[in-house]
Short mmCIF file of C-alpha atoms and ligand atoms in Angstrom, two decimals:
data_model
loop_
_atom_site.label_atom_id
_atom_site.label_comp_id
_atom_site.label_asym_id
_atom_site.label_seq_id
_atom_site.Cartn_x
_atom_site.Cartn_y
_atom_site.Cartn_z
CA MET A 96 -122.82 93.54 18.89
CA LYS A 97 -121.90 90.92 16.77
CA GLN A 98 -123.33 87.55 17.73
CA TRP A 99 -121.58 84.39 16.53
CA GLN A 100 -123.30 80.73 16.57
CA ASN A 101 -123.24 77.22 16.51
CA TYR A 102 -122.57 75.53 13.31
CA ILE A 103 -124.69 71.63 14.00
CA ASN A 104 -126.10 70.09 10.54
CA GLY A 105 -125.04 72.61 7.87
CA ASN A 106 -126.76 75.31 9.66
CA TRP A 107 -125.78 78.34 11.73
CA GLN A 108 -127.94 78.14 15.16
CA ASN A 109 -128.58 79.74 18.59
CA SER A 110 -127.72 77.50 21.51
CA ILE A 111 -130.56 75.91 22.40
CA CYS A 112 -131.16 78.26 25.77
CA ASN A 113 -130.26 81.22 23.64
CA GLU A 114 -127.21 82.25 25.93
CA THR A 115 -123.70 83.76 24.74
CA PHE A 116 -120.79 84.77 26.65
CA GLU A 117 -117.86 87.56 24.95
CA GLU A 118 -114.67 87.42 23.45
CA LYS A 119 -112.74 90.49 24.25
CA ASN A 120 -109.14 91.50 22.89
CA PRO A 121 -106.47 91.20 25.47
CA ALA A 122 -104.55 94.17 24.05
CA ASP A 123 -107.33 95.94 25.19
CA LEU A 124 -109.91 94.46 26.87
CA THR A 125 -112.98 97.10 26.88
CA GLU A 126 -113.31 96.36 23.09
CA VAL A 127 -115.40 93.22 22.88
CA ILE A 128 -114.75 90.83 19.67
CA GLY A 129 -118.43 89.36 19.78
CA GLU A 130 -120.69 87.75 21.02
CA PHE A 131 -120.74 83.87 21.13
CA ALA A 132 -123.18 80.52 21.42
CA SER A 133 -122.98 79.17 24.91
CA SER A 134 -123.65 75.73 24.03
CA LYS A 135 -125.66 73.36 26.84
CA LYS A 136 -125.95 69.43 26.51
CA GLU A 137 -128.91 69.58 24.09
CA ASP A 138 -126.58 71.25 21.68
CA VAL A 139 -123.82 68.78 21.46
CA GLU A 140 -126.32 65.92 21.35
CA ILE A 141 -127.63 66.83 18.00
CA ALA A 142 -124.64 68.27 16.90
CA ILE A 143 -123.20 63.97 17.52
CA THR A 144 -126.84 62.93 15.83
CA ALA A 145 -126.23 64.81 13.16
CA ALA A 146 -122.27 63.62 12.19
CA ASN A 147 -123.54 59.76 12.89
CA THR A 148 -125.55 60.36 10.53
CA ALA A 149 -123.69 62.33 7.96
CA PHE A 150 -120.75 59.53 8.67
CA GLY A 151 -122.49 56.91 6.49
CA SER A 152 -122.58 58.91 2.63
CA TRP A 153 -119.14 61.02 3.64
CA SER A 154 -117.00 57.57 4.34
CA LYS A 155 -118.77 56.08 1.56
CA MET A 156 -117.20 58.78 -0.71
CA SER A 157 -113.73 58.43 -2.77
CA ALA A 158 -111.04 60.06 -1.23
CA LEU A 159 -110.49 62.24 -4.06
CA GLU A 160 -113.77 63.62 -3.88
CA ARG A 161 -113.39 64.37 -0.03
CA ALA A 162 -110.24 65.87 -1.23
CA ASP A 163 -111.82 68.89 -3.86
CA TYR A 164 -114.30 69.52 -0.98
CA LEU A 165 -110.96 69.68 1.67
CA LYS A 166 -108.67 71.39 -1.84
CA GLN A 167 -111.64 74.06 -1.63
CA VAL A 168 -111.44 74.83 1.77
CA LEU A 169 -107.85 75.27 1.50
CA ASP A 170 -108.27 77.80 -1.59
CA TRP A 171 -110.50 79.84 0.54
CA LEU A 172 -108.05 79.95 3.39
CA LYS A 173 -105.06 80.83 1.13
CA LYS A 174 -107.78 84.22 -0.04
CA GLU A 175 -108.44 85.24 3.50
CA LYS A 176 -104.91 84.75 5.12
CA MET A 177 -105.07 88.95 5.80
CA THR A 178 -108.48 88.35 7.42
CA PHE A 179 -107.55 85.65 9.11
CA SER A 180 -103.92 86.85 10.13
CA GLU A 181 -106.67 90.15 11.89
CA ILE A 182 -108.60 87.62 14.28
CA ILE A 183 -105.71 85.81 15.34
CA THR A 184 -103.85 89.16 16.61
CA MET A 185 -106.92 90.45 17.74
CA GLU A 186 -108.36 87.05 19.53
CA ASN A 187 -104.71 85.87 20.95
CA GLY A 188 -102.65 89.17 20.87
CA LYS A 189 -99.49 87.60 19.10
CA THR A 190 -98.62 89.77 16.22
CA LEU A 191 -99.45 89.74 13.01
CA LYS A 192 -96.26 88.64 11.38
CA GLU A 193 -96.55 85.54 13.75
CA SER A 194 -100.18 85.16 12.51
CA LEU A 195 -99.36 85.02 9.28
CA SER A 196 -96.48 82.58 9.90
CA GLU A 197 -99.23 80.11 11.80
CA ILE A 198 -101.56 80.74 8.38
CA ASP A 199 -98.72 79.49 6.53
CA SER A 200 -97.97 76.63 8.65
CA ALA A 201 -101.76 75.83 8.60
CA ILE A 202 -101.48 75.87 4.48
CA TYR A 203 -98.86 73.85 4.29
CA GLU A 204 -100.10 71.27 7.01
CA MET A 205 -103.54 71.02 5.06
CA GLU A 206 -101.35 70.62 2.05
CA PHE A 207 -99.60 67.81 3.11
CA GLN A 208 -102.79 65.66 4.83
CA ILE A 209 -104.90 66.32 2.15
CA HIS A 210 -102.24 64.52 -0.14
CA GLN A 211 -101.58 62.21 2.76
CA GLY A 212 -105.43 61.07 2.96
CA CYS A 213 -105.21 59.80 -0.97
CA ARG A 214 -102.96 57.88 -0.05
CA LEU A 215 -104.13 55.51 2.66
CA TYR A 216 -102.58 52.37 1.40
CA GLY A 217 -103.27 49.28 2.55
CA THR A 218 -101.34 45.90 2.99
CA THR A 219 -102.34 42.50 0.97
CA LEU A 220 -100.25 39.01 2.32
CA GLN A 221 -100.54 35.14 1.47
CA THR A 222 -102.40 33.47 3.62
CA ASN A 223 -101.42 29.63 5.22
CA LYS A 224 -104.26 28.43 3.21
CA LYS A 225 -103.98 27.65 -1.02
CA LEU A 226 -106.02 29.61 -2.89
CA ALA A 227 -106.76 32.56 -0.42
CA MET A 228 -105.46 36.03 0.40
CA ALA A 229 -105.52 38.37 3.01
CA MET A 230 -105.63 42.20 3.29
CA SER A 231 -105.71 44.67 5.78
CA MET A 232 -107.41 48.44 5.23
CA LYS A 233 -107.47 51.56 6.85
CA VAL A 234 -110.82 52.49 7.67
CA PRO A 235 -112.07 55.68 9.13
CA LEU A 236 -113.18 55.70 13.55
CA GLY A 237 -116.65 57.28 12.63
CA VAL A 238 -117.47 60.29 14.54
CA VAL A 239 -114.23 62.22 16.11
CA ALA A 240 -114.12 65.05 18.90
CA ILE A 241 -111.82 67.82 18.32
CA ILE A 242 -111.08 70.15 21.23
CA THR A 243 -108.27 72.78 20.78
CA PRO A 244 -106.68 75.52 22.79
CA TRP A 245 -106.17 79.11 21.94
CA ASN A 246 -102.67 79.79 21.21
CA PHE A 247 -102.55 78.19 17.43
CA PRO A 248 -106.34 78.71 17.19
CA LEU A 249 -106.31 77.66 13.51
CA ASN A 250 -103.16 75.38 13.02
CA VAL A 251 -104.35 73.47 15.41
CA ALA A 252 -107.53 72.92 14.64
CA CYS A 253 -106.41 72.46 10.77
CA ARG A 254 -103.75 69.68 11.95
CA LYS A 255 -106.58 67.30 13.30
CA MET A 256 -109.44 68.15 11.24
CA ILE A 257 -108.08 67.49 7.27
CA PRO A 258 -106.61 64.11 7.99
CA ALA A 259 -109.56 63.45 9.89
CA LEU A 260 -112.18 64.75 7.56
CA MET A 261 -109.63 62.92 4.70
CA ALA A 262 -109.93 60.02 6.08
CA GLY A 263 -113.71 59.42 6.50
CA ASN A 264 -114.96 60.36 9.75
CA THR A 265 -117.40 62.92 10.40
CA ALA A 266 -115.75 65.81 12.96
CA ILE A 267 -117.18 68.02 16.11
CA LEU A 268 -114.72 71.36 16.74
CA LYS A 269 -115.12 72.67 19.96
CA PRO A 270 -112.42 75.50 20.32
CA ALA A 271 -111.03 77.33 23.17
CA SER A 272 -113.41 79.98 24.09
CA LEU A 273 -110.58 82.59 24.20
CA THR A 274 -110.59 82.04 20.52
CA SER A 275 -114.01 81.08 19.00
CA LEU A 276 -113.90 83.72 16.19
CA THR A 277 -111.02 82.04 14.40
CA ALA A 278 -112.62 78.89 14.19
CA VAL A 279 -116.05 80.46 13.36
CA LYS A 280 -114.35 81.76 10.25
CA PHE A 281 -112.78 78.64 9.57
CA ILE A 282 -116.00 76.38 9.56
CA GLU A 283 -117.19 79.35 7.43
CA LEU A 284 -115.16 78.31 4.70
CA PHE A 285 -116.48 74.75 4.83
CA ASP A 286 -119.71 76.12 4.46
CA LYS A 287 -118.52 78.17 1.77
CA VAL A 288 -117.99 74.80 -0.77
CA HIS A 289 -121.33 73.32 0.90
CA ILE A 290 -119.44 70.49 2.32
CA PRO A 291 -122.47 68.00 3.10
CA LYS A 292 -124.67 68.76 5.94
CA GLY A 293 -123.39 67.07 9.03
CA VAL A 294 -119.68 66.41 8.45
CA VAL A 295 -118.74 69.52 10.06
CA ASN A 296 -120.21 70.48 13.77
CA LEU A 297 -118.87 73.59 15.39
CA VAL A 298 -119.86 73.75 19.10
CA MET A 299 -118.71 76.48 21.12
CA GLY A 300 -118.45 77.57 24.90
CA ASN A 301 -117.66 75.79 28.46
CA GLY A 302 -114.97 73.75 27.87
CA SER A 303 -115.70 71.29 31.00
CA LEU A 304 -119.84 71.23 30.23
CA ILE A 305 -119.19 70.05 26.46
CA GLY A 306 -116.30 68.24 27.11
CA ASP A 307 -117.90 66.08 29.60
CA VAL A 308 -120.80 65.14 27.06
CA LEU A 309 -118.67 64.22 24.23
CA THR A 310 -115.92 62.14 26.07
CA ASN A 311 -118.78 60.14 27.51
CA SER A 312 -120.85 59.69 24.70
CA THR A 313 -120.76 55.97 23.40
CA LYS A 314 -121.66 57.84 19.70
CA ILE A 315 -118.24 59.43 19.38
CA ASN A 316 -115.51 57.54 17.80
CA GLY A 317 -112.06 59.36 19.21
CA LEU A 318 -111.12 61.93 20.45
CA SER A 319 -108.49 64.83 19.80
CA PHE A 320 -106.98 67.29 22.39
CA THR A 321 -104.33 70.17 22.49
CA GLY A 322 -104.40 71.71 25.79
CA SER A 323 -103.22 71.18 29.53
CA THR A 324 -102.07 68.24 30.66
CA GLU A 325 -104.90 69.02 33.85
CA VAL A 326 -108.10 68.56 30.99
CA GLY A 327 -106.15 65.81 29.24
CA LEU A 328 -106.17 63.67 32.23
CA ILE A 329 -109.81 64.43 32.67
CA ILE A 330 -110.61 63.99 29.02
CA GLN A 331 -108.73 60.06 29.41
CA LYS A 332 -110.39 59.09 32.56
CA ASN A 333 -113.86 59.90 31.05
CA ALA A 334 -112.73 58.47 27.50
CA ALA A 335 -111.57 54.97 29.02
CA LYS A 336 -114.89 54.35 30.22
CA ASN A 337 -116.31 53.88 26.62
CA LEU A 338 -112.99 52.75 25.52
CA MET A 339 -112.89 55.41 22.93
CA PRO A 340 -109.02 56.37 21.58
CA THR A 341 -108.04 59.19 22.21
CA GLN A 342 -104.72 61.40 21.20
CA LEU A 343 -103.28 64.20 23.57
CA GLU A 344 -101.27 67.14 22.95
CA LEU A 345 -100.36 68.55 26.45
CA GLY A 346 -98.26 70.86 28.16
CA GLY A 347 -94.39 71.46 27.99
CA LYS A 348 -91.48 72.82 30.36
CA ASN A 349 -88.64 72.68 27.06
CA PRO A 350 -85.06 73.05 28.00
CA ALA A 351 -82.09 74.36 25.89
CA VAL A 352 -79.34 73.36 27.02
CA VAL A 353 -76.30 75.28 26.36
CA LEU A 354 -72.74 74.03 26.76
CA LYS A 355 -69.43 75.63 27.02
CA ASP A 356 -68.42 75.13 23.48
CA ALA A 357 -71.39 77.04 21.73
CA ASP A 358 -71.29 79.79 19.58
CA LEU A 359 -73.26 81.87 22.54
CA ASP A 360 -74.40 84.98 20.20
CA GLU A 361 -76.40 82.34 17.96
CA ALA A 362 -77.30 80.10 20.88
CA SER A 363 -79.11 83.25 22.38
CA SER A 364 -80.53 84.62 19.56
CA ALA A 365 -82.86 81.29 19.40
CA ILE A 366 -83.06 80.89 23.13
CA VAL A 367 -84.76 84.63 23.05
CA LEU A 368 -86.72 83.53 20.34
CA GLY A 369 -87.93 80.04 21.68
CA ALA A 370 -89.24 81.89 25.19
CA PHE A 371 -90.62 85.04 24.04
CA ALA A 372 -92.35 84.48 20.22
CA CYS A 373 -96.15 84.05 21.05
CA SER A 374 -95.44 85.55 24.25
CA GLY A 375 -94.26 82.59 25.39
CA GLN A 376 -97.57 80.48 24.96
CA TRP A 377 -96.65 77.79 22.42
CA CYS A 378 -96.44 74.48 23.95
CA THR A 379 -92.91 73.82 22.21
CA SER A 380 -91.45 77.57 24.01
CA THR A 381 -87.93 77.18 25.57
CA SER A 382 -88.79 78.28 29.37
CA ARG A 383 -85.68 76.75 30.82
CA VAL A 384 -81.99 77.26 29.93
CA ILE A 385 -79.71 74.74 31.25
CA VAL A 386 -75.93 76.19 31.30
CA GLU A 387 -72.38 75.43 31.83
CA LYS A 388 -71.36 77.29 34.16
CA GLU A 389 -68.06 78.56 32.48
CA VAL A 390 -69.95 80.61 30.16
CA ALA A 391 -73.07 81.46 32.54
CA LYS A 392 -72.43 85.20 33.09
CA ASP A 393 -72.03 86.09 29.16
CA LEU A 394 -75.11 83.75 28.13
CA VAL A 395 -77.14 85.60 30.95
CA GLU A 396 -75.58 88.86 29.18
CA MET A 397 -76.42 88.29 25.65
CA LEU A 398 -79.73 86.95 26.65
CA LYS A 399 -80.77 90.02 28.85
CA SER A 400 -79.50 92.74 26.63
CA LYS A 401 -81.69 90.76 23.24
CA THR A 402 -84.69 90.17 25.66
CA GLN A 403 -84.79 93.68 26.88
CA LYS A 404 -84.93 95.37 23.22
CA ILE A 405 -88.27 93.19 22.62
CA LYS A 406 -90.48 95.46 21.79
CA ILE A 407 -93.66 95.22 23.32
CA GLY A 408 -97.15 96.55 22.57
CA ASN A 409 -100.60 95.38 20.69
CA GLY A 410 -99.77 92.86 17.86
CA SER A 411 -101.77 94.78 15.23
CA HIS A 412 -98.81 97.15 14.94
CA PRO A 413 -95.86 96.57 12.32
CA GLU A 414 -93.19 97.59 14.91
CA THR A 415 -94.48 95.22 17.92
CA GLY A 416 -92.18 92.15 18.99
CA MET A 417 -94.17 90.76 21.45
CA GLY A 418 -98.05 90.99 22.16
CA PRO A 419 -100.32 90.95 25.01
CA VAL A 420 -100.65 87.45 26.76
CA CYS A 421 -103.59 86.01 26.03
CA GLY A 422 -106.40 87.47 28.35
CA ILE A 423 -106.59 88.15 32.04
CA LYS A 424 -106.08 84.53 33.58
CA GLN A 425 -102.74 83.96 31.57
CA LEU A 426 -101.74 87.74 32.72
CA GLU A 427 -102.57 86.28 36.27
CA THR A 428 -101.05 83.49 36.33
CA ILE A 429 -97.94 84.49 34.56
CA SER A 430 -97.73 87.54 37.64
CA ASN A 431 -98.06 84.38 39.75
CA TYR A 432 -95.98 82.65 38.79
CA ILE A 433 -93.01 85.92 38.44
CA THR A 434 -94.18 86.43 41.91
CA ILE A 435 -93.40 82.64 43.44
CA GLY A 436 -89.70 83.15 41.15
CA LYS A 437 -88.82 86.12 43.54
CA LYS A 438 -90.53 83.96 46.64
CA GLU A 439 -88.01 81.40 45.69
CA GLY A 440 -84.71 82.88 45.75
CA ALA A 441 -84.07 83.17 41.98
CA THR A 442 -82.68 86.41 40.48
CA LEU A 443 -84.46 88.59 38.88
CA CYS A 444 -82.57 89.61 35.93
CA CYS A 445 -85.28 91.49 33.58
CA GLY A 446 -88.74 92.03 33.24
CA GLY A 447 -90.94 91.10 36.15
CA ASP A 448 -93.48 93.47 35.92
CA GLN A 449 -96.81 93.75 34.07
CA LEU A 450 -97.40 97.01 32.06
CA THR A 451 -99.77 99.35 33.22
CA GLU A 452 -99.36 102.76 31.93
CA GLY A 453 -100.31 104.60 29.24
CA ASP A 454 -102.01 102.28 26.01
CA TYR A 455 -100.72 99.14 28.41
CA LYS A 456 -103.34 99.64 31.18
CA LYS A 457 -106.38 98.50 29.08
CA GLY A 458 -104.84 94.93 27.83
CA CYS A 459 -102.71 92.07 29.33
CA PHE A 460 -99.28 93.34 29.07
CA VAL A 461 -96.02 91.40 30.89
CA LYS A 462 -92.18 92.35 30.17
CA PRO A 463 -90.32 89.66 29.26
CA THR A 464 -88.61 88.12 32.06
CA ILE A 465 -85.48 86.09 32.79
CA PHE A 466 -84.41 84.32 36.08
CA SER A 467 -80.99 83.17 36.64
CA GLU A 468 -79.72 81.69 39.59
CA VAL A 469 -82.31 79.20 39.58
CA THR A 470 -82.32 75.64 40.90
CA GLU A 471 -84.38 72.10 39.80
CA LYS A 472 -86.44 71.72 41.95
CA MET A 473 -87.73 75.23 41.54
CA ARG A 474 -91.83 75.84 40.88
CA ILE A 475 -90.68 78.10 37.97
CA ALA A 476 -88.00 74.89 36.82
CA THR A 477 -90.79 72.94 37.04
CA GLU A 478 -94.05 73.67 36.37
CA GLU A 479 -95.27 75.51 33.40
CA ILE A 480 -95.90 79.00 33.16
CA PHE A 481 -96.92 78.62 29.53
CA GLY A 482 -95.90 83.06 29.24
CA PRO A 483 -92.98 84.83 28.81
CA VAL A 484 -90.64 83.86 31.45
CA LEU A 485 -87.21 82.19 31.42
CA SER A 486 -85.47 80.10 33.85
CA ILE A 487 -81.54 79.85 33.61
CA ILE A 488 -80.15 76.98 36.00
CA ILE A 489 -76.08 76.78 36.22
CA VAL A 490 -74.68 72.94 35.91
CA ASN A 491 -71.21 71.46 36.10
CA ASN A 492 -71.27 69.64 33.02
CA PHE A 493 -73.07 68.00 29.61
CA ASP A 494 -74.11 64.96 31.88
CA GLU A 495 -75.70 66.95 34.94
CA ALA A 496 -76.69 69.26 32.18
CA LEU A 497 -78.76 66.47 30.63
CA SER A 498 -79.89 64.68 33.82
CA VAL A 499 -81.77 68.47 35.12
CA ALA A 500 -83.09 68.68 31.40
CA ASN A 501 -84.73 65.20 31.85
CA ASN A 502 -85.69 65.82 35.26
CA VAL A 503 -89.41 67.41 35.01
CA LYS A 504 -92.25 65.55 34.53
CA TYR A 505 -93.26 66.64 31.06
CA GLY A 506 -91.16 65.11 27.41
CA LEU A 507 -92.33 67.77 24.87
CA SER A 508 -89.22 69.64 22.78
CA SER A 509 -85.75 70.37 23.59
CA SER A 510 -82.69 72.05 22.54
CA ILE A 511 -78.68 71.81 22.62
CA PHE A 512 -76.34 74.56 21.77
CA THR A 513 -72.84 73.00 20.68
CA LYS A 514 -70.04 72.35 18.53
CA ASP A 515 -69.44 68.55 19.85
CA PHE A 516 -71.41 66.44 17.55
CA SER A 517 -70.64 62.92 20.38
CA LYS A 518 -72.56 65.15 22.86
CA ALA A 519 -75.40 66.84 20.32
CA MET A 520 -75.31 62.75 19.54
CA ARG A 521 -75.48 61.82 22.86
CA PHE A 522 -78.36 64.32 23.87
CA ILE A 523 -80.78 63.35 21.01
CA GLN A 524 -80.30 60.00 21.87
CA GLU A 525 -80.88 60.56 25.60
CA THR A 526 -83.28 63.31 25.99
CA LYS A 527 -86.72 62.47 26.76
CA VAL A 528 -89.03 64.59 24.16
CA GLY A 529 -91.05 63.78 21.35
CA LEU A 530 -88.44 66.39 19.15
CA THR A 531 -85.41 67.95 19.99
CA HIS A 532 -83.15 70.74 18.06
CA VAL A 533 -79.05 70.94 17.49
CA ASN A 534 -78.42 74.61 17.67
CA MET A 535 -82.28 75.73 16.62
CA PRO A 536 -84.97 76.79 19.00
CA SER A 537 -86.88 74.18 20.53
CA ALA A 538 -90.07 75.79 18.81
CA TYR A 539 -89.72 74.81 15.73
CA LYS A 540 -91.48 72.10 14.13
CA GLU A 541 -92.17 71.39 9.90
CA PRO A 542 -95.58 69.81 9.47
CA ALA A 543 -93.95 66.54 7.44
CA LEU A 544 -92.53 65.27 10.18
CA PRO A 545 -94.82 64.10 13.54
CA PHE A 546 -95.32 65.74 16.16
CA GLY A 547 -96.42 64.75 19.75
CA GLY A 548 -95.20 64.25 23.40
CA VAL A 549 -94.16 62.14 25.78
CA LYS A 550 -94.34 61.64 29.61
CA MET A 551 -96.80 63.69 30.69
CA SER A 552 -96.53 66.30 27.49
CA GLY A 553 -98.54 63.61 25.13
CA ALA A 554 -100.25 60.89 24.86
CA GLY A 555 -102.05 58.61 21.80
CA LEU A 556 -100.15 58.58 18.24
CA PRO A 557 -98.78 61.92 17.17
CA GLU A 558 -100.22 64.11 15.19
CA ALA A 559 -98.63 65.74 11.50
CA GLY A 560 -96.31 63.73 8.60
CA THR A 561 -96.81 60.96 6.99
CA VAL A 562 -98.85 59.33 10.22
CA GLY A 563 -100.96 62.43 11.08
CA ILE A 564 -103.44 60.50 9.58
CA ASP A 565 -103.08 57.52 11.70
CA PHE A 566 -104.72 58.14 15.14
CA PHE A 567 -108.54 58.90 12.62
CA THR A 568 -107.89 55.78 11.31
CA LYS A 569 -108.34 51.56 12.46
CA HIS A 570 -107.11 48.72 10.73
CA LYS A 571 -110.07 45.89 9.33
CA VAL A 572 -108.76 42.84 7.71
CA ALA A 573 -110.51 40.82 5.36
CA TYR A 574 -109.73 37.13 4.18
CA LEU A 575 -110.59 36.13 1.04
CA GLN A 576 -110.68 32.52 -0.30
CA TYR A 577 -110.66 31.79 -4.86
P1 NAD B 12 -106.57 73.77 28.44
O1 NAD B 12 -106.87 72.64 28.34
O2 NAD B 12 -107.18 74.80 29.16
O3 NAD B 12 -108.12 73.79 27.14
C1 NAD B 12 -107.74 73.42 25.94
C2 NAD B 12 -109.12 73.28 25.29
O4 NAD B 12 -109.82 72.09 26.22
C3 NAD B 12 -110.08 74.33 25.25
O5 NAD B 12 -110.62 73.75 24.11
C4 NAD B 12 -111.05 73.88 26.40
O6 NAD B 12 -112.32 74.76 26.43
C5 NAD B 12 -111.04 72.70 26.64
N1 NAD B 12 -111.68 71.98 27.66
C6 NAD B 12 -111.63 72.54 28.84
N2 NAD B 12 -112.66 71.95 30.02
C7 NAD B 12 -112.05 70.41 29.88
C8 NAD B 12 -113.13 69.59 29.96
N3 NAD B 12 -112.68 69.04 31.29
N4 NAD B 12 -113.26 68.59 29.24
C9 NAD B 12 -112.90 68.58 27.35
N5 NAD B 12 -112.37 69.87 27.47
C10 NAD B 12 -112.08 70.49 28.39
O7 NAD B 12 -105.97 74.43 27.91
P2 NAD B 12 -105.18 76.36 26.94
O8 NAD B 12 -105.58 77.15 28.03
O9 NAD B 12 -106.56 76.24 25.88
O10 NAD B 12 -104.20 75.49 26.57
C11 NAD B 12 -102.71 75.90 26.93
C12 NAD B 12 -102.03 74.52 27.12
O11 NAD B 12 -102.39 73.71 26.09
C13 NAD B 12 -100.77 74.82 27.36
O12 NAD B 12 -100.72 73.54 29.05
C14 NAD B 12 -100.08 74.35 26.48
O13 NAD B 12 -98.58 73.48 26.57
C15 NAD B 12 -101.10 73.02 25.82
N6 NAD B 12 -100.49 72.84 24.52
C16 NAD B 12 -99.86 71.76 23.68
C17 NAD B 12 -99.54 71.94 22.12
C18 NAD B 12 -99.31 70.82 22.03
O14 NAD B 12 -99.04 70.06 20.86
N7 NAD B 12 -98.72 69.60 23.40
C19 NAD B 12 -100.00 72.86 21.83
C20 NAD B 12 -100.73 74.08 21.89
C21 NAD B 12 -101.23 74.48 23.18
#
């Protein structure tokens, strides 16, 4: 059995206690992908010390020198695109096409953030004194911890690591256990380009154990986290004790509003894509459809017919349209929510079952599921399911649609489908989310623009775009008399 180690201070090493954990392919749970170092407190502490020691020289390098290392990492990623796509599909279950699209997005984000990191402009200012001036500079935080989820194991790591490093920070990456191999392979690229030891570190294993050490450390100067709202709250509470800055990208319950004048064919295609791509496991997946009553019946029929055409299977088979969900725990959570939806009295339009026969029986397969006649307060309409389950809520008019769309604790993404410019503009103004879409799937995003949620979907500065590096810097002001 292949064993994969932590990467600390430029060395690949076992955890201090030599313990490991296994990772399995969600399309076939009998296939063990490998064994991974299961880190203890001491491993994390050694990584923190290494990153602190490396900070001095890394932060003093010029931006171009840092960019030179990261451009080489980028070149390797481009060369190894196919290997990465196969690994992501094997660990996460998404289709090869979806894995390749994740890698393309990661490449674009890396390129953008490397360039952005070479433009860390400050400001200069005339002061109130004669023969004096002042300037403000952006300086690195120090050592940053980066904690990532399993749903976009490469893209989220890139989105955080590259701006962090370009700004002059050193980093400790803690990936989700379900997708540790993608993280190992990503860190191998830094090793290949001989990044100075201690600048990049990888610690794998139990989230709460490693998370507790990182969030309670006085030697970690910032923490960027993507994951569930529940864990985000724990992190925020721990980090507050030492006033550690945090960037939290959390869960969602993203609505797609469909008005009666919408092109229903286009809207239904966009919703099916938004709801079931990556088996509904995007933080920006569409999980609620809020539709005006006049077109509800037609929309439901179109959604149902398009959803039933999705071919479910192993993500590594080219004909597969939707892979398994990512692991047994996910399968149980999703199945539990389907049972809740049935008990709550929603109408099951399609799906609603696990797939347990033939090739499916070894994996975590669930049919894409649509519930209609869902009411605003049902649990399937308010709680994040994070799987291929779509709830349809029927409303009387646009104002009610807007109110239902906003009436959840989350605020990550939303969509509206309409030809009415005024209503689209009102929706843009009044939808309480970090990103919104008109006549497009709720999951669409581009690396050149900021990404982050509001309400319980996120806190701290957003990621990506021209502001993506800001979280990883602080301002220092100098006054000069001449
Ligand atoms: P999760 O919160 O269970 O885990 C995320 C990471 O946190 C993992 O690496 C995990 O090991 C670690 N962790 C677990 N307990 C911890 C603790 N006590 N302290 C510190 N770290 C801890 O989330 P997940 O299941 O990996 O991912 C799914 C969730 O992520 C969903 O809620 C989804 O909406 C969210 N997500 C959000 C975004 C976004 O940008 N807003 C993007 C992707 C995923």
